[in-house]
Short mmCIF file of N, CA and C in Angstrom, two decimals:
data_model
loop_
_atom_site.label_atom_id
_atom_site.label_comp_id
_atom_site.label_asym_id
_atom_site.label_seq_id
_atom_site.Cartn_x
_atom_site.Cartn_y
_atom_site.Cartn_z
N UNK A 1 7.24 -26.40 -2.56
CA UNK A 1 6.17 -25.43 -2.63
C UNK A 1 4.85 -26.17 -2.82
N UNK A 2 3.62 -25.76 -2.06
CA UNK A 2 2.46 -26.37 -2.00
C UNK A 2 1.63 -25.94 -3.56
N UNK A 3 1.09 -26.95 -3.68
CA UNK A 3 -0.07 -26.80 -4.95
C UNK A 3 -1.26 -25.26 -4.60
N UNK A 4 -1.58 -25.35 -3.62
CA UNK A 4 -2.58 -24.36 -3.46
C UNK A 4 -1.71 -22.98 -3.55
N UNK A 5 -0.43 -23.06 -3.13
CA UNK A 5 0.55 -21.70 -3.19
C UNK A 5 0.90 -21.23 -4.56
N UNK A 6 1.15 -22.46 -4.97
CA UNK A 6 1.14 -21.78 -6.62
C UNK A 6 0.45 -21.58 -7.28
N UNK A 7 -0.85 -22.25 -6.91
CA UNK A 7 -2.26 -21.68 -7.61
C UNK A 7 -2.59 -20.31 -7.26
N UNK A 8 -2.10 -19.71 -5.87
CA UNK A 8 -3.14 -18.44 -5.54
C UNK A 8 -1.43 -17.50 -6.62
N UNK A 9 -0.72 -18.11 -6.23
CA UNK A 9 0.64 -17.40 -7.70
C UNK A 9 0.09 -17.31 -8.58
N UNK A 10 -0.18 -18.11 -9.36
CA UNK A 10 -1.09 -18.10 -10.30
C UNK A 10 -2.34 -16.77 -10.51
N UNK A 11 -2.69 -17.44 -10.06
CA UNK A 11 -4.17 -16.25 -10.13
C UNK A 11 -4.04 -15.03 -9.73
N UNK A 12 -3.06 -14.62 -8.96
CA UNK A 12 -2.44 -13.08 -9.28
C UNK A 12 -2.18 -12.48 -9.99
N UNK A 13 -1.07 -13.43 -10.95
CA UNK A 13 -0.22 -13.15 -11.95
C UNK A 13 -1.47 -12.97 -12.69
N UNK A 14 -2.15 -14.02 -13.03
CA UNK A 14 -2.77 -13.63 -14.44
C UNK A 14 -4.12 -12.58 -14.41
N UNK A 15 -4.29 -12.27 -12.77
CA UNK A 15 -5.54 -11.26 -12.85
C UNK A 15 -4.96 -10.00 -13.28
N UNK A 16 -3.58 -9.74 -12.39
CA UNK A 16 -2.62 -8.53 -12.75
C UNK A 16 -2.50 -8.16 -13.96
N UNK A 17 -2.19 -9.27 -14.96
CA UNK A 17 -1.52 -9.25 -16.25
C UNK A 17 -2.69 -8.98 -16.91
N UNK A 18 -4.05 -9.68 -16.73
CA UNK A 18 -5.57 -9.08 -17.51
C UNK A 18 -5.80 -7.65 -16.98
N UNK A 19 -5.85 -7.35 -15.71
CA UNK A 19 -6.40 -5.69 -16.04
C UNK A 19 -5.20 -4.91 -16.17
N UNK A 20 -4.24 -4.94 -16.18
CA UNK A 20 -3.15 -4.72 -16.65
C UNK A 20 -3.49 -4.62 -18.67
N UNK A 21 -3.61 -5.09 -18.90
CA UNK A 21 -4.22 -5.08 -20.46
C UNK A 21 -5.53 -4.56 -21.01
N UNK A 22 -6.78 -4.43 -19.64
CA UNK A 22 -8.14 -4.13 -20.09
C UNK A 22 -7.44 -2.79 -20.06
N UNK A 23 -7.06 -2.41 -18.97
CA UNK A 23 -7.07 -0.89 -19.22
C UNK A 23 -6.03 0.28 -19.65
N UNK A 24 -4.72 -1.12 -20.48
CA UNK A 24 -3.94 0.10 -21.23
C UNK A 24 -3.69 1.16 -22.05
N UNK A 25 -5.48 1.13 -22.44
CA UNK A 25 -5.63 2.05 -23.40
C UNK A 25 -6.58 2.95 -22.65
N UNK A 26 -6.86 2.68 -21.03
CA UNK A 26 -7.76 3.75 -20.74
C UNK A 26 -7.09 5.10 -19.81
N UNK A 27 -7.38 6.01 -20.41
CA UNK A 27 -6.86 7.34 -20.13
C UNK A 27 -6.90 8.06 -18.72
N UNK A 28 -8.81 7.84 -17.96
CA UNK A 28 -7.95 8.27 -16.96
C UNK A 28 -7.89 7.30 -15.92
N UNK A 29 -7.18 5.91 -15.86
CA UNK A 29 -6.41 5.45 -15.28
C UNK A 29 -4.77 5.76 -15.48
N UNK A 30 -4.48 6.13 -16.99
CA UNK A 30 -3.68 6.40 -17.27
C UNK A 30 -3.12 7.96 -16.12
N UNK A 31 -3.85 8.62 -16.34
CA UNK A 31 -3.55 10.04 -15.88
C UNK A 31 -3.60 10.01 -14.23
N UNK A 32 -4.49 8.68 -13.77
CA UNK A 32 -4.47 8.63 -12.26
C UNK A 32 -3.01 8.31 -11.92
N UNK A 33 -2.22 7.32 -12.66
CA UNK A 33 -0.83 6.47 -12.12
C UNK A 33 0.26 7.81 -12.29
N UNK A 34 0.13 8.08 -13.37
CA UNK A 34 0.88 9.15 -14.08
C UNK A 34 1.10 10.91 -12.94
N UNK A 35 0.02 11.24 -12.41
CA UNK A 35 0.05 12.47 -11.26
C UNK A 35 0.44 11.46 -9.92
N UNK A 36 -0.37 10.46 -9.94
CA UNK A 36 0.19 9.92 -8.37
C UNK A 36 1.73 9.58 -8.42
N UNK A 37 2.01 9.14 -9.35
CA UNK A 37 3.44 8.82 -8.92
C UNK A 37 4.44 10.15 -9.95
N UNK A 38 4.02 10.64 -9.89
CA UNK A 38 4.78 12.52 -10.09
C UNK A 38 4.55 13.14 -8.64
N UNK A 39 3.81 12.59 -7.97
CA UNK A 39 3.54 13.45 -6.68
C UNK A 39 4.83 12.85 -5.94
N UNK A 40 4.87 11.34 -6.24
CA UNK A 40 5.71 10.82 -5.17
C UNK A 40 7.06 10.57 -5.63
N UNK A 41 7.39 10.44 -6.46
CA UNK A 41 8.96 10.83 -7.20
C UNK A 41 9.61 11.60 -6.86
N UNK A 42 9.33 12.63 -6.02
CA UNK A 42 10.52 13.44 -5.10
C UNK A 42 10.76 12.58 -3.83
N UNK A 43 10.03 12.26 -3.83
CA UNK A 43 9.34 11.46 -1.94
C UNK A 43 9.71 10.09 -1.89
N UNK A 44 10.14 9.26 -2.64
CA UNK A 44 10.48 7.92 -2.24
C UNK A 44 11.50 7.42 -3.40
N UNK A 45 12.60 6.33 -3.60
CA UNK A 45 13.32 6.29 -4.27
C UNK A 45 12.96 5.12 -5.08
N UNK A 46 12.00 4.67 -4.95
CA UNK A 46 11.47 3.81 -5.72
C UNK A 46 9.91 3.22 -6.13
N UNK A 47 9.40 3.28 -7.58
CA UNK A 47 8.27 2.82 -7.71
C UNK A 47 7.42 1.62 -8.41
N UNK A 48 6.63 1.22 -8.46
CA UNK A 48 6.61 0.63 -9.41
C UNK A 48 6.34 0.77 -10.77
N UNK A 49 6.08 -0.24 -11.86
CA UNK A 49 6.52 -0.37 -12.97
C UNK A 49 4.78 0.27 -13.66
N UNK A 50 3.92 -0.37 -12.67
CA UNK A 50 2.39 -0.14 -13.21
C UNK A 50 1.31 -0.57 -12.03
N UNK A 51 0.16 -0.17 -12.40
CA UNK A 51 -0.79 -0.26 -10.92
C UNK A 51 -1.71 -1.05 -12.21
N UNK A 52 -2.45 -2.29 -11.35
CA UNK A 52 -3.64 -2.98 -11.95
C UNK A 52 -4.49 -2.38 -11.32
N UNK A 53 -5.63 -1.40 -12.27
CA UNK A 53 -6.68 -1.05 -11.83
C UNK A 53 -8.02 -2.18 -11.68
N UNK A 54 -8.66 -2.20 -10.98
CA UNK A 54 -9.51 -2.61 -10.32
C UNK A 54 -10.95 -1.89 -10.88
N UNK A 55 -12.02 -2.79 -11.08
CA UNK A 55 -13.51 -2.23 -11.49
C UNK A 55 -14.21 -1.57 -10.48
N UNK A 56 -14.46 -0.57 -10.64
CA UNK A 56 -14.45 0.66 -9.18
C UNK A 56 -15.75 -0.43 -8.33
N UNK A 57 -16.64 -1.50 -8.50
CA UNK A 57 -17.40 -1.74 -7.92
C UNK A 57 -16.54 -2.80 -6.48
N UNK A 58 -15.00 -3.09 -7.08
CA UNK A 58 -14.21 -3.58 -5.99
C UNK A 58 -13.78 -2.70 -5.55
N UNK A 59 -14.16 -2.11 -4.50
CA UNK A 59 -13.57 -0.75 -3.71
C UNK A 59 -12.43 -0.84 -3.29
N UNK A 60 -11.90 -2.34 -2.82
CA UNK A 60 -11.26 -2.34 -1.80
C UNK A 60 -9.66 -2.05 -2.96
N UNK A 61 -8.40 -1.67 -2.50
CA UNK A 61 -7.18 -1.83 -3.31
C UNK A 61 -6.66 -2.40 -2.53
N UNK A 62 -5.37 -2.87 -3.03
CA UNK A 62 -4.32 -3.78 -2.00
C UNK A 62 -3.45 -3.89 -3.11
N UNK A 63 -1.95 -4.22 -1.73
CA UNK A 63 -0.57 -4.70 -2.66
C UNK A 63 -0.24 -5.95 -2.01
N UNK A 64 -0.16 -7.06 -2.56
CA UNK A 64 -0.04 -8.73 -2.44
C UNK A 64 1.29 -9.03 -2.67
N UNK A 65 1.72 -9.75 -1.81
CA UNK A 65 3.36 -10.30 -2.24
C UNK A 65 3.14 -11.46 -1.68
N UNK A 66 3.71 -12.35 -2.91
CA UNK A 66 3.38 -13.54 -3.46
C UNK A 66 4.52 -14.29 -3.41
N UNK A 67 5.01 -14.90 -2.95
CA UNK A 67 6.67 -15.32 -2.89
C UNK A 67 7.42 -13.97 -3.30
N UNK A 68 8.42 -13.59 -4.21
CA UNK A 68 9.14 -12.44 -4.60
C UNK A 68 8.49 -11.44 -5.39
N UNK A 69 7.30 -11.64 -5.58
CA UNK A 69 6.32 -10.90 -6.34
C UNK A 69 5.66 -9.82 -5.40
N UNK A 70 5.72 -8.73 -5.84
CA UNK A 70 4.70 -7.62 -5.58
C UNK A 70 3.48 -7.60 -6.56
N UNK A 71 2.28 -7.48 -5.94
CA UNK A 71 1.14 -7.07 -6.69
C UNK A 71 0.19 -5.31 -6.54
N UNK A 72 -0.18 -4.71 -7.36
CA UNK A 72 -0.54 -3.57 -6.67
C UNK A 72 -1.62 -3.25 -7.66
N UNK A 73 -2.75 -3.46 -6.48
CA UNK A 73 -4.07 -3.18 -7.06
C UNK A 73 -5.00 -1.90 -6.33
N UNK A 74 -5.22 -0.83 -7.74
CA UNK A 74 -5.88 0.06 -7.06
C UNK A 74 -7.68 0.35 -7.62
N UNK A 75 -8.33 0.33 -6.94
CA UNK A 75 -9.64 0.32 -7.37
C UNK A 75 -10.22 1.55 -8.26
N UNK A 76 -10.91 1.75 -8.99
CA UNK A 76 -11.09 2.75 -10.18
C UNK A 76 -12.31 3.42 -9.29
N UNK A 77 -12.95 3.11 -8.36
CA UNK A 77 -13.55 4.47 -7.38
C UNK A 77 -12.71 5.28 -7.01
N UNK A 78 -11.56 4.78 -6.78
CA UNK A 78 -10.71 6.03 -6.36
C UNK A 78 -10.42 7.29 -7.44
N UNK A 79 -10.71 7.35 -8.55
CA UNK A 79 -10.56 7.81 -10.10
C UNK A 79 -12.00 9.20 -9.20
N UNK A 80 -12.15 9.23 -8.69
CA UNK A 80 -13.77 10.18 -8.72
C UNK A 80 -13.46 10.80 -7.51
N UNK A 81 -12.28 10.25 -6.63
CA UNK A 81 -12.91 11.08 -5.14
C UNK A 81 -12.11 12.25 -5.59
N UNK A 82 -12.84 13.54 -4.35
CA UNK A 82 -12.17 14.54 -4.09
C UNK A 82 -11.15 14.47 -4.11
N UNK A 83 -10.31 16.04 -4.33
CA UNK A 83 -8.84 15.60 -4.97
C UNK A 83 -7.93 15.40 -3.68
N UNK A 84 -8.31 15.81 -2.39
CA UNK A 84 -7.30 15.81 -1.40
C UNK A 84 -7.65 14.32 -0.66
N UNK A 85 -8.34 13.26 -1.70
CA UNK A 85 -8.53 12.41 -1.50
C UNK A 85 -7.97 11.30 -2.09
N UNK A 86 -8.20 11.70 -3.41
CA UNK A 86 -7.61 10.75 -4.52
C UNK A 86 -7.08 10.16 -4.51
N UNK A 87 -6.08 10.18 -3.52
CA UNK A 87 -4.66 9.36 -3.85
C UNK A 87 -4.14 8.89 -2.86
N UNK A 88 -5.47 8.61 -1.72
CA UNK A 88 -5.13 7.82 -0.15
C UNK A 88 -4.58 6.49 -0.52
N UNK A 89 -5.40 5.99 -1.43
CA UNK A 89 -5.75 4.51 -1.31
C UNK A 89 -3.78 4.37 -2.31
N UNK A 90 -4.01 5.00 -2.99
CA UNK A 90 -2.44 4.85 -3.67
C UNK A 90 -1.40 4.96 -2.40
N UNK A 91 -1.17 5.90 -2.16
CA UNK A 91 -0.26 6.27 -1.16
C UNK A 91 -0.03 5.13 0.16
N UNK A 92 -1.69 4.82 0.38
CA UNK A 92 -1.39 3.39 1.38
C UNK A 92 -0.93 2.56 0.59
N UNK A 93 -1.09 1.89 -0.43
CA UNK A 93 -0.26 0.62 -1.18
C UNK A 93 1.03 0.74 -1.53
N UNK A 94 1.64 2.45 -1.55
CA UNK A 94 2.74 1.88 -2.33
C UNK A 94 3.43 1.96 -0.82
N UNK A 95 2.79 3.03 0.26
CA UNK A 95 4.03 2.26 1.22
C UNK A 95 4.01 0.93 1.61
N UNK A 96 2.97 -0.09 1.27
CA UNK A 96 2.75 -1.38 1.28
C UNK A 96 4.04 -2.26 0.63
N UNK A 97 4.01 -1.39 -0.68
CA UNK A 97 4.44 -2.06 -1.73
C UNK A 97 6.29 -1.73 -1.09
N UNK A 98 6.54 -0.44 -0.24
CA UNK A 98 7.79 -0.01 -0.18
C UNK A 98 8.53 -0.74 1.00
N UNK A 99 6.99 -1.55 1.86
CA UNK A 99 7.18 -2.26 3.12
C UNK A 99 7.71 -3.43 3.12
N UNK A 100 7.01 -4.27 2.38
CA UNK A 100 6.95 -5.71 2.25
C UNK A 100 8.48 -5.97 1.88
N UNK A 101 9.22 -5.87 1.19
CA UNK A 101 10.56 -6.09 0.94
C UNK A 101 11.41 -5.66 2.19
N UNK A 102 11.40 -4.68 2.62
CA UNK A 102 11.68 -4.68 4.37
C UNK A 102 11.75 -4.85 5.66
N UNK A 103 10.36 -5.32 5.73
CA UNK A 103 9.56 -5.43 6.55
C UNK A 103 10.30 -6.80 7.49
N UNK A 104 10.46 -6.76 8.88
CA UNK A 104 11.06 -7.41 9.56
C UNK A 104 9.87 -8.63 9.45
N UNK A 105 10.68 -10.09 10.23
CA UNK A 105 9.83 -11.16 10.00
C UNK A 105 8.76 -11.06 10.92
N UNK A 106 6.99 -11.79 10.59
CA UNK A 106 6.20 -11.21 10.81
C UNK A 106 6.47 -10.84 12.38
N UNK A 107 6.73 -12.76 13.08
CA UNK A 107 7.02 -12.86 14.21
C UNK A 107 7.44 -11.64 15.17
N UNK A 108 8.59 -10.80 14.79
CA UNK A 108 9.14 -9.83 15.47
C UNK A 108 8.35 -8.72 15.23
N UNK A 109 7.57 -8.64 14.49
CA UNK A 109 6.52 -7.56 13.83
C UNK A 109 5.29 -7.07 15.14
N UNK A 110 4.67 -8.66 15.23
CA UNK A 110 3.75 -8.90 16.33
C UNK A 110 4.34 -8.73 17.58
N UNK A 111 5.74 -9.11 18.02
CA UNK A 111 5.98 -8.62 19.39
C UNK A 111 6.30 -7.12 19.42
N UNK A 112 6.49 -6.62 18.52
CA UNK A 112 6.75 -4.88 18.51
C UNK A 112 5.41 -4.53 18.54
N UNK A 113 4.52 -4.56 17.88
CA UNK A 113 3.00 -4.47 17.36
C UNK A 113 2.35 -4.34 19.52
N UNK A 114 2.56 -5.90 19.66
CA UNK A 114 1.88 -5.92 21.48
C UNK A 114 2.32 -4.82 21.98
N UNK A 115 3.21 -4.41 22.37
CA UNK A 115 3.43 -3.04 23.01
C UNK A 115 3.24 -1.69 22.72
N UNK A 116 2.19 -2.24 21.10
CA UNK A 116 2.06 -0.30 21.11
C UNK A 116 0.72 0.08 21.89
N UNK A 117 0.63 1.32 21.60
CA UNK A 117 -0.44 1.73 22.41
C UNK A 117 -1.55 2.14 21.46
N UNK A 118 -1.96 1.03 21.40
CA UNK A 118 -3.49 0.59 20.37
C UNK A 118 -4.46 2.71 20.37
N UNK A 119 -4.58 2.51 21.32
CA UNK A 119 -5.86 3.90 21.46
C UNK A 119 -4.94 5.35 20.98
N UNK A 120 -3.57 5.03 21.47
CA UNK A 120 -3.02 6.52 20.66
C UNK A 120 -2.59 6.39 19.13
N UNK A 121 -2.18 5.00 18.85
CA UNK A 121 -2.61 4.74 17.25
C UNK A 121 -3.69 5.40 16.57
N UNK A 122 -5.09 4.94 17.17
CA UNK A 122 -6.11 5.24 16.70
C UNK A 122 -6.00 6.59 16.86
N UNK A 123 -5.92 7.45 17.79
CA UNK A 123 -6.31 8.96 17.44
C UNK A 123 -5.43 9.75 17.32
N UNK A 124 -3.69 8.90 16.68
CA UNK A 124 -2.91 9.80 15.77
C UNK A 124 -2.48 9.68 14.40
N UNK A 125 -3.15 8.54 14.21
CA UNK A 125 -3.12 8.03 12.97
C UNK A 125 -4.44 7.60 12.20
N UNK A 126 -5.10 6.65 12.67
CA UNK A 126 -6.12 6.54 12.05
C UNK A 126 -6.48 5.07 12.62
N UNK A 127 -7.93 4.88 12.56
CA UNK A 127 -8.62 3.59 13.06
C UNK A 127 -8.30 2.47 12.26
N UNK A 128 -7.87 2.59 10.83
CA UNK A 128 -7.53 1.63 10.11
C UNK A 128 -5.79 1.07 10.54
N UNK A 129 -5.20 1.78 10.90
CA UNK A 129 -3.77 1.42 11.42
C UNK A 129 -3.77 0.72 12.17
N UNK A 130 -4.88 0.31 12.90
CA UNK A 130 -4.77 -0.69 14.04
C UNK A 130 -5.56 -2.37 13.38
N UNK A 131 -5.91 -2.63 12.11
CA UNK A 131 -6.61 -3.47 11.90
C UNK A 131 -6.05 -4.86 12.04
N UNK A 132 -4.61 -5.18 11.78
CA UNK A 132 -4.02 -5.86 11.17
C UNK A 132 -3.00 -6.35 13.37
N UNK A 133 -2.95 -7.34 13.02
CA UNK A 133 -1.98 -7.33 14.62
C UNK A 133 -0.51 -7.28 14.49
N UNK A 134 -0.02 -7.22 13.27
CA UNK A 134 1.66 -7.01 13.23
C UNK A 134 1.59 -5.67 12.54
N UNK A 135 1.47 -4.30 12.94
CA UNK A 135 2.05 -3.44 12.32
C UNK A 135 1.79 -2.75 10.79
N UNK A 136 1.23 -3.63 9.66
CA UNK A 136 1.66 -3.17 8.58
C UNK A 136 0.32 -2.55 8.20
N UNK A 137 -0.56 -2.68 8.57
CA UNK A 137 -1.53 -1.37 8.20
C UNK A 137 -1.07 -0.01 8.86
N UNK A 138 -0.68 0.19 10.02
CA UNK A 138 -0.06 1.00 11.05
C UNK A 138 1.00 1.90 9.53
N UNK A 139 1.84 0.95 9.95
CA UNK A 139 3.22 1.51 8.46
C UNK A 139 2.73 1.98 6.91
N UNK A 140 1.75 1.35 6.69
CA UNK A 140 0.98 2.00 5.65
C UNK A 140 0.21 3.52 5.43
N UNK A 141 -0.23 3.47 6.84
CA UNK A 141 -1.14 4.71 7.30
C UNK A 141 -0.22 5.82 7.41
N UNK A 142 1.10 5.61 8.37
CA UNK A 142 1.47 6.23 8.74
C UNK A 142 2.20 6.54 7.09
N UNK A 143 3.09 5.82 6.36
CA UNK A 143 3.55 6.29 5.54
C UNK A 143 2.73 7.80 4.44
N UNK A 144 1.15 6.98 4.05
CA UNK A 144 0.17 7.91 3.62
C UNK A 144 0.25 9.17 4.40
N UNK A 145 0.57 8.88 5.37
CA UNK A 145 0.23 10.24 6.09
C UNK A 145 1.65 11.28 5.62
N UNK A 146 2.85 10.92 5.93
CA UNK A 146 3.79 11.56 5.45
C UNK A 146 3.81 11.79 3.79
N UNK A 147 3.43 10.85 3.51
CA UNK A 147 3.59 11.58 1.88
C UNK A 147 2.65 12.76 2.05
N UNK A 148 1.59 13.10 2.34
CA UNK A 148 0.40 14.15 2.21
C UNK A 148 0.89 15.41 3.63
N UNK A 149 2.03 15.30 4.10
CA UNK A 149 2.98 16.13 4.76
C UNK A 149 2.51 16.23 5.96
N UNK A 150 1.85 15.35 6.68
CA UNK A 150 1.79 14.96 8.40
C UNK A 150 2.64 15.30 8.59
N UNK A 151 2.58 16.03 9.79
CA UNK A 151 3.90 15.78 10.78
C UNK A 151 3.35 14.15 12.17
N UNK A 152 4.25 13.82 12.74
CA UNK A 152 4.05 12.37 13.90
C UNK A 152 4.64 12.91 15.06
N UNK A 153 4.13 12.84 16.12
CA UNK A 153 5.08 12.79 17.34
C UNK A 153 5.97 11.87 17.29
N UNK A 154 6.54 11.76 18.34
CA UNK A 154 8.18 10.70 18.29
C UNK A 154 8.19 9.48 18.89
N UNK A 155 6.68 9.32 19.98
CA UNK A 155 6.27 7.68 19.68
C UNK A 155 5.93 7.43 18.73
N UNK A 156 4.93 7.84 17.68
CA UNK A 156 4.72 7.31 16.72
C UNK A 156 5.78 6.80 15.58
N UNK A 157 6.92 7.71 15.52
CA UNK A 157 7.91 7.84 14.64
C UNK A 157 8.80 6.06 14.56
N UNK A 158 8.84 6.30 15.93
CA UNK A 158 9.73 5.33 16.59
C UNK A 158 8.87 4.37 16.38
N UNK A 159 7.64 3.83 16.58
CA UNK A 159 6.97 2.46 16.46
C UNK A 159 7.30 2.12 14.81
N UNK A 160 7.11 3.42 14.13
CA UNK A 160 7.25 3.20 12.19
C UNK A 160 8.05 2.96 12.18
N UNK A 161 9.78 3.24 13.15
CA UNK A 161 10.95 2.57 12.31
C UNK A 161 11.16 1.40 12.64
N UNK A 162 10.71 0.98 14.23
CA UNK A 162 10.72 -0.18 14.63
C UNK A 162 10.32 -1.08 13.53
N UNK A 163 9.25 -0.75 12.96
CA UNK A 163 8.87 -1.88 12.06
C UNK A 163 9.44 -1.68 10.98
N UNK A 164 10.62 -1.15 10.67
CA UNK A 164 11.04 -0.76 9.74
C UNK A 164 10.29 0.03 7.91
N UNK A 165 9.21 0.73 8.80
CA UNK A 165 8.29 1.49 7.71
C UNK A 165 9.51 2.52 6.40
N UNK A 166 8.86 2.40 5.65
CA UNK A 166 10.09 3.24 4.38
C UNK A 166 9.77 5.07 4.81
N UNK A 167 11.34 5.02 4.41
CA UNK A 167 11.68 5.96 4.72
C UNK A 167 11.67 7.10 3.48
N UNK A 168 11.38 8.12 3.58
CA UNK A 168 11.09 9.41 2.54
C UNK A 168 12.16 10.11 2.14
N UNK A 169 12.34 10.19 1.04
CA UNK A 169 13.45 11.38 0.89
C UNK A 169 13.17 12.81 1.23
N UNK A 170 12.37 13.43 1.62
CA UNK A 170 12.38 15.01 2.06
C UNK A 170 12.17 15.00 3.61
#
């Protein structure tokens, strides 16, 4: 294992593990993790343990996997949006978070990825599904979308299992 690999290990772990601690006593982060994952506890068979909130001036969230490590960071702007909003940025990470342990190798990812059809991505899913060239923003989007009760046509369906996107219990 390379020095720089275990350094960016490193610095996950211990950013995780600090806001992980700034904000265990703050409430409504508390109450954000606590409804989002009550929403999704019928809907997927597994979650995680805790979300590192993020200082809302980092907008961006993300879930990082680090050798066997999952990371899942959600930004504290999301704490304010509208409510049929709230819980995009969650919903994209944890199917992130539900992906990455599944998720075929990238290689085969990107040759499934070349054959989709980039422009009906975009206007059945969303412009962000196409950012990434193997798929996993695509599987993210699309997952968000089913938790919040999308229905997909059956290309789309089929590109999500191809990449082996997680699957919902309802």
């Amino acid at each position: 294992m390379k020095i720089a690999a275990k350094l960016t290990a490193l610095r996950y772990k211990y950013t995780y593990n600090a806001l992980l601690f700034f904000n265990k006593n703050n409430k409504k982060t508390k109450q954000y993790q606590t409804e989002g994952f009550n929403f999704l506890k019928g809907k997927v068979d597994k979650l995680p343990d805790s979300i590192a909130f993020r200082p809302k001036l980092i907008t961006q969230s993300s879930c990082v996997k680090i050798f066997d490590k999952l990371y899942l960071f959600i930004s504290k702007s999301n704490l304010k949006k509208p409510e049929g909003e709230k819980f995009d940025a969650l919903f994209h990470e944890i199917g992130h978070w539900l992906h990455f342990p599944k998720m075929p190798p990238v290689s085969e990812c990107i040759k499934i990825w070349e054959k989709a059809d980039i422009e009906k991505v975009k206007n059945d899913v969303s412009e962000y599904a196409v950012k990434k060239n193997d798929g996993r923003e695509f599987v993210a989007e699309v997952f968000k979308g089913l938790v919040k009760g999308k229905k997909y046509d059956e290309y789309i369906m089929n590109l999500y299992n191809a990449l082996n996107g997680p699957k919902l219990k309802c």
